[in-house]
Coordinates of C-alpha atoms in Angstrom, one line a residue:
M29 CA -29.9 7.7 -73.1
K30 CA -33.0 8.7 -71.1
R31 CA -33.2 5.2 -69.6
I32 CA -29.6 5.4 -68.4
L33 CA -30.3 8.8 -66.9
L34 CA -33.4 7.5 -65.1
I35 CA -31.4 4.6 -63.7
A36 CA -28.7 7.0 -62.5
V37 CA -31.3 9.2 -60.8
I38 CA -32.8 6.1 -59.0
I39 CA -29.4 5.0 -57.8
S40 CA -28.6 8.5 -56.5
F41 CA -32.0 8.5 -54.6
I42 CA -31.2 5.1 -53.0
I43 CA -27.8 6.3 -51.9
A44 CA -29.2 9.5 -50.5
S45 CA -31.8 7.5 -48.6
C46 CA -29.2 5.2 -47.1
K47 CA -27.2 8.2 -45.9
K48 CA -30.3 9.7 -44.3
D49 CA -31.0 6.5 -42.5
N50 CA -27.5 6.2 -41.3
N51 CA -27.6 9.7 -39.9
S52 CA -31.1 9.4 -38.3
S53 CA -31.6 8.8 -34.5
T54 CA -30.7 5.3 -33.4
T55 CA -31.8 5.7 -29.8
N56 CA -35.3 4.4 -30.2
K57 CA -34.4 0.7 -29.6
E58 CA -33.4 -0.9 -26.4
D59 CA -30.2 -2.2 -28.1
D60 CA -29.1 1.4 -28.6
W61 CA -28.7 1.8 -24.9
I62 CA -26.4 0.4 -22.2
K63 CA -28.4 -0.4 -19.1
L64 CA -26.7 -0.4 -15.7
E65 CA -28.2 -1.6 -12.4
I66 CA -27.0 -0.9 -8.9
P67 CA -28.6 -3.5 -6.6
N68 CA -30.7 -2.4 -3.6
A69 CA -30.0 1.3 -4.4
R70 CA -33.7 2.2 -5.3
E71 CA -33.1 5.4 -7.4
A72 CA -30.2 7.0 -9.2
Y73 CA -30.2 10.7 -8.9
A74 CA -27.0 12.0 -10.6
V75 CA -23.8 10.8 -12.3
A76 CA -20.3 12.1 -13.0
G77 CA -17.3 10.7 -14.9
D78 CA -17.9 8.2 -17.7
I79 CA -18.4 4.5 -18.3
D80 CA -15.1 4.0 -20.0
D81 CA -13.1 5.1 -17.0
T82 CA -14.7 5.7 -13.6
L83 CA -18.4 6.3 -13.3
L84 CA -19.8 7.9 -10.1
V85 CA -23.5 7.6 -9.2
A86 CA -25.5 9.2 -6.4
T87 CA -28.5 7.2 -5.4
W88 CA -31.2 7.4 -2.7
T89 CA -28.7 8.1 0.2
K90 CA -25.4 6.7 -1.1
A91 CA -22.6 7.1 -3.6
Y92 CA -21.3 4.3 -5.7
F93 CA -18.6 4.0 -8.4
T94 CA -17.7 1.5 -11.0
A95 CA -14.4 1.1 -12.9
D96 CA -15.4 -1.9 -15.0
R97 CA -18.4 -0.6 -16.9
G98 CA -21.0 -1.5 -14.3
K99 CA -20.0 -5.1 -13.7
T100 CA -19.2 -4.4 -10.1
W101 CA -20.1 -1.4 -7.8
Q102 CA -18.3 0.0 -4.8
E103 CA -20.3 1.8 -2.2
S104 CA -18.1 4.8 -1.1
K105 CA -20.3 7.2 0.9
T106 CA -23.6 7.3 2.9
F107 CA -25.3 10.6 3.1
D108 CA -28.0 11.9 5.5
T109 CA -30.3 12.6 2.6
S110 CA -30.4 12.1 -1.2
V111 CA -27.8 13.9 -3.4
E112 CA -29.7 16.0 -5.9
G113 CA -26.8 16.7 -8.2
L114 CA -23.1 16.1 -8.9
Y115 CA -21.3 19.3 -9.9
M116 CA -18.0 18.7 -11.9
S117 CA -15.2 21.2 -12.0
G118 CA -12.0 19.7 -13.5
D119 CA -11.2 16.6 -11.4
T120 CA -13.4 17.8 -8.5
V121 CA -16.9 16.5 -8.1
M122 CA -19.2 18.1 -5.5
A123 CA -22.3 16.5 -4.0
L124 CA -25.2 19.0 -4.0
M125 CA -27.6 18.0 -1.2
H126 CA -30.7 20.2 -1.7
F127 CA -32.7 21.7 -4.5
N128 CA -35.1 24.6 -5.3
D129 CA -37.3 25.6 -8.1
I130 CA -36.3 28.5 -10.3
Q131 CA -39.1 28.7 -12.8
A132 CA -42.8 28.1 -12.9
D133 CA -42.6 25.3 -15.4
G134 CA -41.0 22.9 -13.0
I135 CA -37.3 23.5 -13.6
Y136 CA -35.2 22.7 -10.5
K137 CA -31.5 23.2 -9.6
A138 CA -29.4 21.3 -7.2
I139 CA -27.7 23.5 -4.5
S140 CA -25.7 23.3 -1.3
A141 CA -22.3 21.7 -1.8
Q142 CA -21.4 19.8 1.3
Y143 CA -19.0 17.0 0.2
Y144 CA -16.5 16.6 -2.6
T145 CA -14.3 14.0 -4.2
L146 CA -11.1 14.2 -6.3
N147 CA -11.2 10.7 -7.6
F148 CA -14.8 10.1 -8.7
G149 CA -16.1 8.8 -5.4
K150 CA -13.3 6.7 -4.1
T151 CA -12.6 9.2 -1.3
W152 CA -14.9 11.9 0.0
Y153 CA -14.1 15.1 2.0
T154 CA -16.3 17.7 3.8
Y155 CA -16.6 20.9 1.8
N156 CA -16.4 24.0 4.0
N157 CA -15.8 26.7 1.5
R158 CA -17.8 29.8 2.2
N159 CA -18.6 30.1 -1.6
A160 CA -20.6 26.8 -1.5
T161 CA -23.8 28.8 -1.9
N162 CA -22.6 29.9 -5.4
I163 CA -22.5 26.4 -6.7
S164 CA -25.6 25.0 -8.4
Q165 CA -26.6 22.7 -11.2
L166 CA -29.8 22.4 -13.2
I167 CA -31.7 19.1 -12.7
G168 CA -32.9 17.2 -15.7
I169 CA -31.4 19.6 -18.3
V170 CA -28.2 19.3 -20.3
Q171 CA -26.9 21.0 -23.4
S172 CA -24.8 19.3 -26.1
P173 CA -21.5 21.0 -26.8
I174 CA -21.7 19.9 -30.4
N175 CA -24.6 22.0 -31.6
K176 CA -26.1 23.4 -28.4
A177 CA -29.1 21.1 -28.6
T178 CA -30.9 21.1 -25.2
Y179 CA -32.1 17.8 -23.7
K180 CA -34.7 18.1 -20.9
L181 CA -36.8 15.7 -18.8
K182 CA -40.6 16.2 -19.0
F183 CA -42.1 14.9 -15.8
N184 CA -45.6 13.6 -16.3
T185 CA -47.6 13.6 -13.1
T186 CA -51.2 13.7 -11.8
S187 CA -51.9 15.6 -8.6
I188 CA -54.0 14.0 -5.9
P189 CA -55.5 15.6 -2.7
G190 CA -52.8 16.3 -0.2
P191 CA -49.8 18.6 0.2
D192 CA -47.5 18.2 -2.8
I193 CA -48.7 14.6 -3.6
Y194 CA -48.4 13.3 -7.2
I195 CA -48.9 10.1 -9.2
H196 CA -45.9 9.7 -11.5
H197 CA -46.3 8.4 -15.1
P198 CA -43.4 7.6 -17.5
T199 CA -41.1 10.5 -18.0
D200 CA -40.4 11.9 -21.5
I201 CA -37.1 13.3 -22.8
L202 CA -37.3 16.4 -24.9
K203 CA -34.7 17.6 -27.5
N204 CA -35.2 21.4 -28.1
G205 CA -38.7 21.1 -26.9
N206 CA -39.7 18.0 -28.9
I207 CA -40.2 14.5 -27.5
I208 CA -37.5 12.0 -28.6
S209 CA -37.9 8.3 -28.6
F210 CA -36.8 6.6 -25.4
P211 CA -37.7 2.9 -25.4
F212 CA -38.0 2.5 -21.6
K213 CA -41.1 3.4 -19.5
R214 CA -39.4 4.7 -16.4
R215 CA -39.6 7.4 -13.8
L216 CA -36.5 9.4 -14.8
E217 CA -34.5 11.6 -12.4
N218 CA -31.7 13.3 -14.2
L219 CA -29.6 13.7 -17.4
Y220 CA -25.9 13.9 -18.0
L221 CA -23.6 14.2 -21.0
D222 CA -20.0 12.8 -20.8
K223 CA -17.0 14.0 -22.7
E224 CA -18.0 11.9 -25.7
S225 CA -21.4 13.5 -25.7
R226 CA -23.1 10.2 -24.7
L227 CA -26.4 10.8 -22.9
Y228 CA -26.8 9.3 -19.4
V229 CA -30.3 8.9 -18.0
T230 CA -30.8 8.1 -14.3
A231 CA -34.0 6.4 -13.2
S232 CA -35.8 4.7 -10.3
G233 CA -36.2 1.0 -10.5
G234 CA -39.9 1.0 -9.8
T235 CA -42.1 -1.4 -11.6
Y236 CA -44.4 0.1 -14.3
N237 CA -48.0 -1.0 -14.3
E238 CA -49.4 -0.7 -17.9
N239 CA -53.0 -0.9 -16.8
T240 CA -52.9 2.1 -14.4
D241 CA -50.0 4.0 -16.1
T242 CA -48.3 4.3 -12.7
F243 CA -45.3 2.9 -10.8
D244 CA -44.8 0.7 -7.8
C245 CA -41.8 2.5 -6.3
C246 CA -39.5 1.7 -4.6
P247 CA -38.8 -1.1 -2.1
V248 CA -35.3 -1.2 -0.6
T249 CA -34.4 -4.2 -2.8
T250 CA -35.1 -2.2 -6.0
P251 CA -32.1 -1.5 -8.2
A252 CA -31.1 2.0 -9.2
L253 CA -31.0 2.3 -13.0
I254 CA -28.7 4.2 -15.4
Y255 CA -29.2 4.2 -19.2
I256 CA -26.4 5.3 -21.5
S257 CA -26.7 6.0 -25.2
K258 CA -24.1 3.9 -27.1
K259 CA -23.6 6.7 -29.6
P260 CA -23.0 10.4 -29.0
M261 CA -25.9 12.8 -28.9
P262 CA -27.3 14.4 -30.9
Q263 CA -27.9 11.5 -33.3

């Protein structure tokens, strides 16, 4: 009887362990992410929409959209400067053209809505509303609607002599203040969660040098990069 009870306990432990493994984070392997590249776009700064429908991406000075999960990209707008954020309100997406810092720990927000689109980048219009100054969006910070977990970029830099000059090292992603496993060594730019709570990570396409822990960034032929978690966050 004791032997049967021991076997039952062991089986229960194995089942519990399997359930724990199934519920653990699965975003620590490259296969857990979808990787999209926009040729000759240098850096991806912000996204809106979702990969299953229409995905809008703001890059160095342009806007692109894809309706076939990144197989092809359509360039739809050239801006005078980079778009720091894409603010969504219903079917309206506004391009925020500037940024400012709001806290001492390096948190920034995108501001200054100057253009908008009603179809995720296929057509753009000038935004002249006098309330444009009230529209803003945090850069590199998103919160999951599932359990309010906060995901934030941790920029790792080394300052060098000169006005606001930094050497960039691979960026970390924090979940509630703790570093989560992200399998790509990249200079990251922003975060976004779609309606399915999948995490989108925008990045520059600069080449990482393991020996110097720095990046070679970014020739005009460099692709802009977007990584998308295959499963909803949090895992």
